[in-house]
mmCIF file of C-alpha atoms in Angstrom:
data_model
loop_
_atom_site.group_PDB
_atom_site.id
_atom_site.type_symbol
_atom_site.label_atom_id
_atom_site.label_comp_id
_atom_site.label_asym_id
_atom_site.label_seq_id
_atom_site.Cartn_x
_atom_site.Cartn_y
_atom_site.Cartn_z
ATOM 1 C CA MET L 60 5.265 18.183 -8.298
ATOM 2 C CA SER L 61 1.931 16.350 -8.386
ATOM 3 C CA LEU L 62 1.231 13.962 -5.539
ATOM 4 C CA THR L 63 0.725 10.327 -6.511
ATOM 5 C CA PHE L 64 -2.256 8.340 -5.244
ATOM 6 C CA HIS L 65 -2.782 4.588 -5.289
ATOM 7 C CA TRP L 66 -5.817 2.553 -4.271
ATOM 8 C CA PHE L 67 -6.061 -0.994 -2.906
ATOM 9 C CA LEU L 68 -7.448 -4.239 -4.319
ATOM 10 C CA PRO L 69 -9.050 -6.254 -1.460
ATOM 11 C CA THR L 70 -7.954 -9.723 -2.542
ATOM 12 C CA ASN L 71 -9.031 -11.015 0.877
ATOM 13 C CA GLY L 72 -12.638 -9.929 0.270
ATOM 14 C CA ASP L 73 -14.572 -6.718 0.776
ATOM 15 C CA SER L 74 -17.498 -5.558 2.867
ATOM 16 C CA ARG L 75 -19.336 -2.608 4.357
ATOM 17 C CA HIS L 76 -17.530 -3.636 7.541
ATOM 18 C CA VAL L 77 -13.803 -3.853 8.225
ATOM 19 C CA VAL L 78 -12.306 -7.062 6.837
ATOM 20 C CA GLY L 79 -9.561 -8.468 9.045
ATOM 21 C CA GLY L 80 -6.439 -10.313 7.976
ATOM 22 C CA GLY L 81 -2.683 -9.910 7.775
ATOM 23 C CA HIS L 82 0.169 -10.434 10.235
ATOM 24 C CA GLY L 83 -1.459 -13.540 11.631
ATOM 25 C CA ALA L 84 -4.937 -12.038 11.987
ATOM 26 C CA PRO L 85 -7.581 -14.267 10.351
ATOM 27 C CA VAL L 86 -9.858 -12.957 7.617
ATOM 28 C CA THR L 87 -13.187 -12.162 9.267
ATOM 29 C CA ALA L 88 -16.586 -13.344 8.105
ATOM 30 C CA ALA L 89 -17.118 -9.919 6.526
ATOM 31 C CA GLY L 90 -14.613 -10.949 3.871
ATOM 32 C CA GLY L 91 -17.303 -13.170 2.380
ATOM 33 C CA ASP L 92 -19.726 -10.296 1.803
ATOM 34 C CA ARG L 93 -18.019 -9.419 -1.474
ATOM 35 C CA PRO L 94 -15.680 -12.226 -2.505
ATOM 36 C CA PRO L 95 -12.526 -11.143 -4.382
ATOM 37 C CA THR L 96 -13.664 -12.283 -7.809
ATOM 38 C CA ILE L 97 -11.985 -10.954 -10.919
ATOM 39 C CA GLY L 98 -15.251 -9.272 -11.812
ATOM 40 C CA TYR L 99 -15.489 -7.348 -8.553
ATOM 41 C CA LEU L 100 -11.793 -6.476 -8.382
ATOM 42 C CA THR L 101 -12.023 -5.224 -11.952
ATOM 43 C CA GLN L 102 -14.859 -2.886 -10.931
ATOM 44 C CA ILE L 103 -12.604 -1.398 -8.268
ATOM 45 C CA ALA L 104 -9.594 -1.192 -10.591
ATOM 46 C CA ARG L 105 -11.538 0.527 -13.346
ATOM 47 C CA ALA L 106 -13.051 2.987 -10.884
ATOM 48 C CA ALA L 107 -9.576 3.795 -9.549
ATOM 49 C CA GLU L 108 -8.260 4.272 -13.078
ATOM 50 C CA HIS L 109 -11.126 6.602 -13.966
ATOM 51 C CA LEU L 110 -10.742 8.682 -10.800
ATOM 52 C CA GLY L 111 -7.018 9.284 -11.249
ATOM 53 C CA PHE L 112 -5.273 6.759 -9.012
ATOM 54 C CA VAL L 113 -1.941 5.791 -10.581
ATOM 55 C CA GLY L 114 -1.830 2.255 -9.216
ATOM 56 C CA ALA L 115 -3.441 -0.297 -6.931
ATOM 57 C CA LEU L 116 -1.712 -2.247 -4.164
ATOM 58 C CA THR L 117 -2.418 -5.941 -3.716
ATOM 59 C CA PRO L 118 -1.339 -7.674 -0.489
ATOM 60 C CA THR L 119 0.541 -10.932 -0.082
ATOM 61 C CA GLY L 120 0.113 -13.799 2.344
ATOM 62 C CA ALA L 121 -1.883 -16.930 3.055
ATOM 63 C CA TRP L 122 -4.917 -14.800 3.977
ATOM 64 C CA CYS L 123 -5.500 -13.411 0.455
ATOM 65 C CA GLU L 124 -5.413 -14.384 -3.195
ATOM 66 C CA ASP L 125 -2.044 -14.508 -4.949
ATOM 67 C CA ALA L 126 -1.086 -10.997 -6.044
ATOM 68 C CA TRP L 127 0.811 -11.898 -9.227
ATOM 69 C CA LEU L 128 -1.938 -14.054 -10.709
ATOM 70 C CA THR L 129 -4.815 -11.837 -9.645
ATOM 71 C CA THR L 130 -3.375 -8.590 -10.957
ATOM 72 C CA ALA L 131 -2.260 -10.214 -14.196
ATOM 73 C CA MET L 132 -5.880 -11.145 -14.825
ATOM 74 C CA VAL L 133 -7.305 -7.786 -13.735
ATOM 75 C CA SER L 134 -4.753 -5.964 -15.884
ATOM 76 C CA GLN L 135 -6.394 -7.358 -18.988
ATOM 77 C CA HIS L 136 -9.585 -5.457 -18.139
ATOM 78 C CA THR L 137 -7.876 -2.101 -17.492
ATOM 79 C CA GLU L 138 -5.818 0.202 -19.670
ATOM 80 C CA ARG L 139 -3.496 2.452 -17.651
ATOM 81 C CA LEU L 140 -3.732 1.528 -13.974
ATOM 82 C CA LYS L 141 -0.486 0.149 -12.571
ATOM 83 C CA PHE L 142 -0.382 -2.738 -10.115
ATOM 84 C CA LEU L 143 1.741 -2.531 -6.978
ATOM 85 C CA VAL L 144 2.264 -6.248 -6.509
ATOM 86 C CA ALA L 145 3.376 -7.323 -3.039
ATOM 87 C CA PHE L 146 5.662 -10.335 -3.032
ATOM 88 C CA ARG L 147 8.081 -12.082 -0.690
ATOM 89 C CA PRO L 148 11.604 -12.668 -1.990
ATOM 90 C CA GLY L 149 12.081 -15.917 -0.083
ATOM 91 C CA PHE L 150 9.362 -17.762 -1.986
ATOM 92 C CA VAL L 151 10.768 -17.616 -5.527
ATOM 93 C CA SER L 152 14.241 -17.565 -7.053
ATOM 94 C CA PRO L 153 15.588 -14.117 -7.948
ATOM 95 C CA THR L 154 16.148 -15.100 -11.578
ATOM 96 C CA LEU L 155 12.589 -16.343 -11.964
ATOM 97 C CA ALA L 156 11.225 -13.234 -10.229
ATOM 98 C CA ALA L 157 13.218 -10.994 -12.583
ATOM 99 C CA GLN L 158 11.856 -12.952 -15.553
ATOM 100 C CA MET L 159 8.277 -12.782 -14.204
ATOM 101 C CA ALA L 160 8.554 -9.014 -13.839
ATOM 102 C CA SER L 161 9.942 -8.681 -17.356
ATOM 103 C CA THR L 162 7.070 -10.707 -18.788
ATOM 104 C CA TYR L 163 4.557 -8.726 -16.777
ATOM 105 C CA GLN L 164 5.885 -5.459 -18.190
ATOM 106 C CA ARG L 165 5.596 -6.641 -21.768
ATOM 107 C CA GLN L 166 2.127 -8.106 -21.370
ATOM 108 C CA THR L 167 0.687 -5.055 -19.566
ATOM 109 C CA GLY L 168 2.471 -2.222 -21.304
ATOM 110 C CA GLY L 169 4.798 -1.489 -18.384
ATOM 111 C CA ARG L 170 2.240 -1.396 -15.563
ATOM 112 C CA LEU L 171 4.087 -3.308 -12.829
ATOM 113 C CA LEU L 172 5.342 -1.834 -9.555
ATOM 114 C CA LEU L 173 6.852 -4.126 -6.925
ATOM 115 C CA ASN L 174 6.188 -3.955 -3.196
ATOM 116 C CA VAL L 175 8.907 -6.103 -1.646
ATOM 117 C CA VAL L 176 7.703 -7.688 1.610
ATOM 118 C CA THR L 177 10.432 -9.436 3.567
ATOM 119 C CA GLY L 178 7.923 -11.126 5.896
ATOM 120 C CA GLY L 179 7.474 -10.214 9.542
ATOM 121 C CA GLU L 180 5.940 -13.412 10.928
ATOM 122 C CA SER L 181 8.154 -16.484 11.223
ATOM 123 C CA HIS L 182 5.246 -18.882 11.767
ATOM 124 C CA GLU L 183 3.663 -17.831 8.471
ATOM 125 C CA GLN L 184 7.009 -17.989 6.653
ATOM 126 C CA ARG L 185 7.526 -21.546 7.909
ATOM 127 C CA GLY L 186 4.218 -22.534 6.337
ATOM 128 C CA TYR L 187 5.812 -21.658 3.002
ATOM 129 C CA GLY L 188 8.991 -23.572 3.801
ATOM 130 C CA ASP L 189 11.053 -20.569 4.924
ATOM 131 C CA PHE L 190 12.842 -21.148 8.259
ATOM 132 C CA LEU L 191 15.152 -18.126 8.388
ATOM 133 C CA ASP L 192 14.849 -15.698 11.278
ATOM 134 C CA LYS L 193 13.889 -12.056 10.743
ATOM 135 C CA ASP L 194 17.377 -10.553 10.378
ATOM 136 C CA ALA L 195 18.410 -13.351 8.012
ATOM 137 C CA ARG L 196 15.311 -12.723 5.921
ATOM 138 C CA TYR L 197 16.330 -9.089 5.474
ATOM 139 C CA ALA L 198 19.875 -10.129 4.546
ATOM 140 C CA ARG L 199 18.423 -12.507 1.948
ATOM 141 C CA THR L 200 16.184 -9.724 0.614
ATOM 142 C CA GLY L 201 19.268 -7.569 0.054
ATOM 143 C CA GLU L 202 20.979 -10.358 -1.905
ATOM 144 C CA PHE L 203 17.784 -11.022 -3.839
ATOM 145 C CA LEU L 204 17.367 -7.408 -4.923
ATOM 146 C CA SER L 205 21.026 -7.122 -5.896
ATOM 147 C CA ILE L 206 20.645 -10.095 -8.240
ATOM 148 C CA VAL L 207 17.346 -8.908 -9.682
ATOM 149 C CA ARG L 208 18.608 -5.393 -10.353
ATOM 150 C CA ASP L 209 21.727 -6.671 -12.104
ATOM 151 C CA LEU L 210 19.604 -8.971 -14.263
ATOM 152 C CA TRP L 211 17.307 -6.097 -15.187
ATOM 153 C CA ASP L 212 20.412 -4.126 -16.171
ATOM 154 C CA GLY L 213 21.270 -6.863 -18.682
ATOM 155 C CA LYS L 214 24.190 -8.258 -16.699
ATOM 156 C CA THR L 215 25.183 -11.888 -16.365
ATOM 157 C CA VAL L 216 25.177 -12.600 -12.653
ATOM 158 C CA ASP L 217 27.331 -14.938 -10.585
ATOM 159 C CA LEU L 218 26.751 -14.574 -6.867
ATOM 160 C CA ALA L 219 27.488 -16.859 -3.962
ATOM 161 C CA GLY L 220 25.874 -15.101 -1.057
ATOM 162 C CA GLU L 221 25.109 -16.146 2.480
ATOM 163 C CA HIS L 222 21.556 -17.118 1.496
ATOM 164 C CA LEU L 223 21.346 -17.107 -2.318
ATOM 165 C CA ARG L 224 23.524 -18.521 -5.055
ATOM 166 C CA VAL L 225 23.226 -18.131 -8.821
ATOM 167 C CA GLU L 226 25.632 -18.964 -11.629
ATOM 168 C CA ASP L 227 25.577 -17.569 -15.166
ATOM 169 C CA ALA L 228 22.142 -16.036 -14.546
ATOM 170 C CA LYS L 229 20.829 -13.744 -17.284
ATOM 171 C CA LEU L 230 17.645 -12.602 -18.981
ATOM 172 C CA THR L 231 17.117 -12.831 -22.716
ATOM 173 C CA ARG L 232 14.426 -10.122 -22.612
ATOM 174 C CA LEU L 233 14.713 -7.139 -20.287
ATOM 175 C CA PRO L 234 11.788 -5.306 -18.672
ATOM 176 C CA ASP L 235 10.843 -1.953 -20.166
ATOM 177 C CA PRO L 236 10.483 0.045 -18.053
ATOM 178 C CA VAL L 237 12.320 -1.487 -15.118
ATOM 179 C CA PRO L 238 9.777 -1.859 -12.267
ATOM 180 C CA GLN L 239 10.183 0.522 -9.379
ATOM 181 C CA ILE L 240 10.785 -1.028 -5.963
ATOM 182 C CA TYR L 241 8.573 -0.059 -3.022
ATOM 183 C CA PHE L 242 9.805 -1.211 0.354
ATOM 184 C CA GLY L 243 8.798 -0.764 3.989
ATOM 185 C CA GLY L 244 10.096 -1.756 7.392
ATOM 186 C CA SER L 245 10.866 -0.114 10.713
ATOM 187 C CA SER L 246 13.752 -2.245 11.970
ATOM 188 C CA PRO L 247 17.434 -1.344 11.518
ATOM 189 C CA ALA L 248 17.839 -4.249 9.102
ATOM 190 C CA ALA L 249 14.925 -2.982 7.020
ATOM 191 C CA GLY L 250 16.381 0.506 6.881
ATOM 192 C CA GLN L 251 19.624 -0.743 5.368
ATOM 193 C CA VAL L 252 17.815 -2.658 2.614
ATOM 194 C CA ALA L 253 15.572 0.319 1.832
ATOM 195 C CA ALA L 254 18.549 2.670 1.605
ATOM 196 C CA ARG L 255 20.331 0.439 -0.907
ATOM 197 C CA HIS L 256 17.458 -0.715 -3.095
ATOM 198 C CA ALA L 257 14.144 1.160 -2.730
ATOM 199 C CA GLU L 258 12.862 3.850 -5.045
ATOM 200 C CA VAL L 259 9.973 4.460 -2.633
ATOM 201 C CA TYR L 260 10.092 3.821 1.114
ATOM 202 C CA LEU L 261 6.653 3.062 2.554
ATOM 203 C CA THR L 262 5.438 3.653 6.084
ATOM 204 C CA TRP L 263 2.144 2.874 7.719
ATOM 205 C CA GLY L 264 0.006 5.777 8.882
ATOM 206 C CA GLU L 265 1.658 7.006 12.041
ATOM 207 C CA PRO L 266 1.178 10.641 13.164
ATOM 208 C CA PRO L 267 3.113 13.143 11.023
ATOM 209 C CA ALA L 268 5.827 13.808 13.607
ATOM 210 C CA GLN L 269 6.667 10.093 13.798
ATOM 211 C CA VAL L 270 6.579 9.817 10.009
ATOM 212 C CA ALA L 271 8.970 12.771 9.748
ATOM 213 C CA ARG L 272 11.473 10.980 11.984
ATOM 214 C CA LYS L 273 11.286 7.852 9.835
ATOM 215 C CA ILE L 274 11.845 9.900 6.693
ATOM 216 C CA ALA L 275 14.898 11.586 8.195
ATOM 217 C CA TRP L 276 16.269 8.165 9.196
ATOM 218 C CA ILE L 277 15.909 6.639 5.726
ATOM 219 C CA ARG L 278 17.171 9.784 3.980
ATOM 220 C CA SER L 279 20.316 9.668 6.070
ATOM 221 C CA LEU L 280 20.905 5.977 5.336
ATOM 222 C CA ALA L 281 20.274 6.483 1.615
ATOM 223 C CA ALA L 282 22.654 9.452 1.511
ATOM 224 C CA GLU L 283 25.389 7.205 2.879
ATOM 225 C CA GLN L 284 24.784 4.998 -0.172
ATOM 226 C CA GLY L 285 24.837 7.988 -2.513
ATOM 227 C CA ARG L 286 21.132 7.551 -3.234
ATOM 228 C CA THR L 287 17.868 9.453 -2.826
ATOM 229 C CA VAL L 288 14.540 7.818 -1.966
ATOM 230 C CA ARG L 289 10.954 8.965 -2.348
ATOM 231 C CA PHE L 290 8.455 8.390 0.441
ATOM 232 C CA GLY L 291 4.952 6.979 0.562
ATOM 233 C CA ILE L 292 2.365 6.234 3.236
ATOM 234 C CA ARG L 293 -0.292 3.522 3.561
ATOM 235 C CA LEU L 294 -3.599 4.609 5.099
ATOM 236 C CA HIS L 295 -7.314 3.886 5.063
ATOM 237 C CA VAL L 296 -9.730 6.750 4.475
ATOM 238 C CA ILE L 297 -13.267 7.728 5.451
ATOM 239 C CA THR L 298 -14.177 10.998 3.773
ATOM 240 C CA ARG L 299 -17.610 12.591 3.457
ATOM 241 C CA ASP L 300 -19.196 15.940 2.615
ATOM 242 C CA THR L 301 -19.131 16.870 6.313
ATOM 243 C CA SER L 302 -16.958 15.900 9.249
ATOM 244 C CA ASP L 303 -19.997 14.660 11.202
ATOM 245 C CA GLN L 304 -20.920 12.277 8.401
ATOM 246 C CA ALA L 305 -17.389 10.862 8.262
ATOM 247 C CA TRP L 306 -17.134 10.313 11.997
ATOM 248 C CA ALA L 307 -20.591 8.751 12.032
ATOM 249 C CA GLU L 308 -19.284 6.215 9.511
ATOM 250 C CA ALA L 309 -16.224 5.550 11.687
ATOM 251 C CA ARG L 310 -18.512 4.954 14.673
ATOM 252 C CA ARG L 311 -20.648 2.584 12.591
ATOM 253 C CA LEU L 312 -17.563 0.536 11.745
ATOM 254 C CA LEU L 313 -16.455 0.579 15.372
ATOM 255 C CA ASP L 314 -19.891 -0.583 16.542
ATOM 256 C CA GLY L 315 -19.468 -3.619 14.312
ATOM 257 C CA PHE L 316 -16.363 -4.802 16.171
ATOM 258 C CA ASP L 317 -17.100 -7.822 18.319
ATOM 259 C CA PRO L 318 -15.196 -7.445 21.637
ATOM 260 C CA GLU L 319 -14.054 -11.070 21.538
ATOM 261 C CA THR L 320 -12.711 -10.612 18.022
ATOM 262 C CA VAL L 321 -10.846 -7.480 19.100
ATOM 263 C CA ARG L 322 -9.253 -9.322 22.027
ATOM 264 C CA ALA L 323 -8.298 -12.315 19.888
ATOM 265 C CA VAL L 324 -6.818 -10.181 17.113
ATOM 266 C CA GLN L 325 -4.868 -8.008 19.539
ATOM 267 C CA THR L 326 -3.464 -11.063 21.297
ATOM 268 C CA GLY L 327 -2.334 -12.516 17.988
ATOM 269 C CA LEU L 328 -0.856 -9.268 16.705
ATOM 270 C CA GLY L 329 0.925 -8.779 20.020
ATOM 271 C CA ARG L 330 3.096 -11.770 19.086
ATOM 272 C CA SER L 331 4.123 -10.208 15.784
ATOM 273 C CA GLU L 332 7.845 -9.906 15.084
ATOM 274 C CA SER L 333 7.201 -6.859 12.896
ATOM 275 C CA GLU L 334 8.433 -3.638 14.468
ATOM 276 C CA GLY L 335 6.022 -1.727 12.261
ATOM 277 C CA GLN L 336 3.122 -3.821 13.542
ATOM 278 C CA GLN L 337 4.127 -3.152 17.130
ATOM 279 C CA ARG L 338 4.185 0.574 16.374
ATOM 280 C CA MET L 339 0.653 0.267 14.988
ATOM 281 C CA LEU L 340 -0.523 -1.502 18.145
ATOM 282 C CA ALA L 341 1.034 1.167 20.356
ATOM 283 C CA LEU L 342 -1.156 3.824 18.751
ATOM 284 C CA HIS L 343 -4.324 2.443 20.363
ATOM 285 C CA GLY L 344 -3.113 -0.059 22.980
ATOM 286 C CA GLY L 345 -6.071 -2.329 22.275
ATOM 287 C CA SER L 346 -8.493 0.218 23.714
ATOM 288 C CA LEU L 347 -11.634 1.478 21.993
ATOM 289 C CA ASP L 348 -11.184 4.867 23.660
ATOM 290 C CA ASN L 349 -9.228 7.884 22.417
ATOM 291 C CA LEU L 350 -8.775 6.491 18.929
ATOM 292 C CA GLU L 351 -8.240 9.877 17.260
ATOM 293 C CA ILE L 352 -4.482 9.966 17.784
ATOM 294 C CA HIS L 353 -3.883 13.107 15.685
ATOM 295 C CA PRO L 354 -6.417 15.437 14.117
ATOM 296 C CA ASN L 355 -8.428 13.313 11.641
ATOM 297 C CA LEU L 356 -6.143 10.284 12.163
ATOM 298 C CA TRP L 357 -8.164 7.358 13.567
ATOM 299 C CA ALA L 358 -6.555 4.153 14.885
ATOM 300 C CA GLY L 359 -9.754 2.089 14.975
ATOM 301 C CA ILE L 360 -9.024 -0.085 11.942
ATOM 302 C CA GLY L 361 -6.025 -1.629 13.686
ATOM 303 C CA LEU L 362 -8.234 -3.121 16.403
ATOM 304 C CA VAL L 363 -9.340 -5.906 14.055
ATOM 305 C CA ARG L 364 -6.867 -5.818 11.171
ATOM 306 C CA GLY L 365 -3.151 -6.483 10.904
ATOM 307 C CA GLY L 366 -0.860 -4.211 8.936
ATOM 308 C CA ALA L 367 -2.071 -0.711 8.135
ATOM 309 C CA GLY L 368 -4.344 0.205 11.031
ATOM 310 C CA THR L 369 -5.080 3.917 10.761
ATOM 311 C CA ALA L 370 -7.481 5.960 8.671
ATOM 312 C CA LEU L 371 -7.896 9.595 7.729
ATOM 313 C CA VAL L 372 -11.411 10.534 8.845
ATOM 314 C CA GLY L 373 -13.157 13.815 8.158
ATOM 315 C CA SER L 374 -14.721 16.099 5.626
ATOM 316 C CA HIS L 375 -13.168 16.257 2.189
ATOM 317 C CA ALA L 376 -11.484 19.522 3.141
ATOM 318 C CA GLU L 377 -10.101 18.067 6.387
ATOM 319 C CA VAL L 378 -8.733 14.983 4.649
ATOM 320 C CA ALA L 379 -7.130 17.179 1.990
ATOM 321 C CA GLU L 380 -5.532 19.244 4.760
ATOM 322 C CA ARG L 381 -4.067 16.142 6.419
ATOM 323 C CA ILE L 382 -2.675 14.973 3.096
ATOM 324 C CA ALA L 383 -1.027 18.363 2.688
ATOM 325 C CA GLU L 384 0.381 18.017 6.212
ATOM 326 C CA TYR L 385 1.931 14.636 5.417
ATOM 327 C CA HIS L 386 3.296 16.071 2.187
ATOM 328 C CA SER L 387 4.932 18.886 4.168
ATOM 329 C CA VAL L 388 7.029 16.343 6.101
ATOM 330 C CA GLY L 389 8.118 14.543 2.931
ATOM 331 C CA ILE L 390 5.380 12.176 1.731
ATOM 332 C CA ASP L 391 4.768 12.247 -2.038
ATOM 333 C CA GLU L 392 2.847 8.993 -2.576
ATOM 334 C CA PHE L 393 -0.299 7.823 -0.789
ATOM 335 C CA ILE L 394 -1.817 4.336 -0.827
ATOM 336 C CA PHE L 395 -5.419 4.469 0.371
ATOM 337 C CA SER L 396 -8.224 1.998 0.967
ATOM 338 C CA GLY L 397 -11.689 2.065 2.510
ATOM 339 C CA TYR L 398 -14.674 -0.149 3.245
ATOM 340 C CA PRO L 399 -16.171 -0.975 0.866
ATOM 341 C CA HIS L 400 -13.405 -0.246 -1.592
ATOM 342 C CA LEU L 401 -15.583 0.486 -4.598
ATOM 343 C CA GLU L 402 -17.751 3.140 -2.954
ATOM 344 C CA GLU L 403 -14.956 4.667 -0.871
ATOM 345 C CA ALA L 404 -12.827 5.144 -3.981
ATOM 346 C CA TYR L 405 -15.550 7.403 -5.360
ATOM 347 C CA TRP L 406 -15.967 9.329 -2.091
ATOM 348 C CA PHE L 407 -12.242 10.104 -2.135
ATOM 349 C CA GLY L 408 -11.829 10.549 -5.863
ATOM 350 C CA GLU L 409 -14.791 12.881 -6.266
ATOM 351 C CA GLY L 410 -14.485 14.646 -2.922
ATOM 352 C CA VAL L 411 -10.807 15.045 -2.050
ATOM 353 C CA LEU L 412 -8.855 14.913 -5.309
ATOM 354 C CA PRO L 413 -10.552 18.019 -6.805
ATOM 355 C CA LEU L 414 -9.627 19.967 -3.669
ATOM 356 C CA LEU L 415 -6.003 18.902 -4.023
ATOM 357 C CA HIS L 416 -6.152 19.846 -7.697
ATOM 358 C CA ASP L 417 -7.378 23.323 -6.767
ATOM 359 C CA ARG L 418 -4.437 23.659 -4.355
ATOM 360 C CA GLY L 419 -1.955 22.712 -7.067
ATOM 361 C CA LEU L 420 -0.993 19.476 -5.298
ATOM 362 C CA TRP L 421 -2.461 16.992 -7.762
ATOM 363 C CA SER L 422 -3.332 16.588 -11.419
ATOM 364 C CA HIS L 423 -5.104 13.678 -13.068
ATOM 365 C CA PRO L 424 -2.368 11.387 -14.434
ATOM 366 C CA PHE L 425 -4.423 10.181 -17.387
ATOM 367 C CA ARG L 426 -5.900 13.481 -18.565
ATOM 368 C CA THR L 427 -3.575 15.784 -20.415
ATOM 369 C CA GLN L 428 -6.061 18.257 -21.869
ATOM 370 C CA THR L 429 -9.245 18.061 -19.803
ATOM 371 C CA GLN L 430 -8.496 18.314 -16.103
ATOM 372 C CA PRO L 431 -11.119 17.415 -13.496
ATOM 373 C CA PRO L 432 -13.368 20.393 -12.746
ATOM 374 C CA THR L 433 -12.498 22.603 -9.820
ATOM 375 C CA VAL L 434 -14.642 22.402 -6.733
ATOM 376 C CA GLN L 435 -16.270 25.724 -7.618
ATOM 377 C CA ALA L 436 -17.065 24.566 -11.154
ATOM 378 C CA ARG L 437 -18.554 21.284 -9.933
ATOM 379 C CA PHE L 438 -20.789 23.089 -7.469
ATOM 380 C CA ALA L 439 -21.914 25.533 -10.142
ATOM 381 C CA THR L 440 -22.748 22.698 -12.502
ATOM 382 C CA SER L 441 -24.630 20.679 -9.897
ATOM 383 C CA GLY L 442 -26.508 23.616 -8.411
ATOM 384 C CA ARG L 443 -25.115 22.890 -4.944
ATOM 385 C CA PRO L 444 -24.413 25.932 -2.757
#
């Protein structure tokens, strides 16, 4: 089976430096270097489509542009790239969300994927009028997804749940295809929702042994529901022709971290209710030392950014090897990003993907007759040794 790769649309802004934001961390000044205009995001999306990424993740929250609206606009300037739209079930009715997804599928030719984000920070949820606690939010997410799935199946839904109530709910036009649900979360409540509703369970970039334990946990829960789940991982990436070049770039990013900003971000993230965020923080402990926590796995991004805080760093061959290692423990989908997102997409797409193609782990999803050249063929054509 071919691995699936997604890229990231930086709807909070882009830069040659790390842009903060997420889980209560403010967007840093670097986010203004390349504002998230439709023109710039379209450049990234079209590059990702050309290189062979299947989809592009867009985040959700007060710190970034709205994912639904932004991707709907960018979709009109792309042809095949799918959009992994992050959204929070508590902010819109399940019937309206099901209808929105159905419309999106028709207007884009079936290019919607849904990343369901329950919401890990109560103070941010309250800003949107949501005053449930964390466990209640997960319970509501379960009710929400049950309603949405039944509507997508063409059923008329009557449900009086603990948190949601609908009567005689139905759709006149069904989505084709039905969007796949991506879902992440490290708490027991999250695991139960993932087991019942997710097609793809997502984890942030912890070391492979920790990821393997998470996969075993979700597989067991899904089996109890008579279901199987695929697994994906969210990581940043810094890949170059040589390992020294990649680590030099990581050091350049690290040198740009203001110590006061690091302290402020770590203090804020330390208050996060998200178990996944706390696991990210534990990987580096707020220290700038010993940030390579597994071969080629660097925890530096998480010093100034909430959410995904680790990056694969190394030569193209080393990054390909780490991807193969994650695949060996059960990961089939990868969501990558890098600063800046336009240039880093090309470093990865032109440097790593051909290596994975040569190993039989990846094929270009949009090319059925002309596959990307092998590494040997590219070198022969370019005259490189």
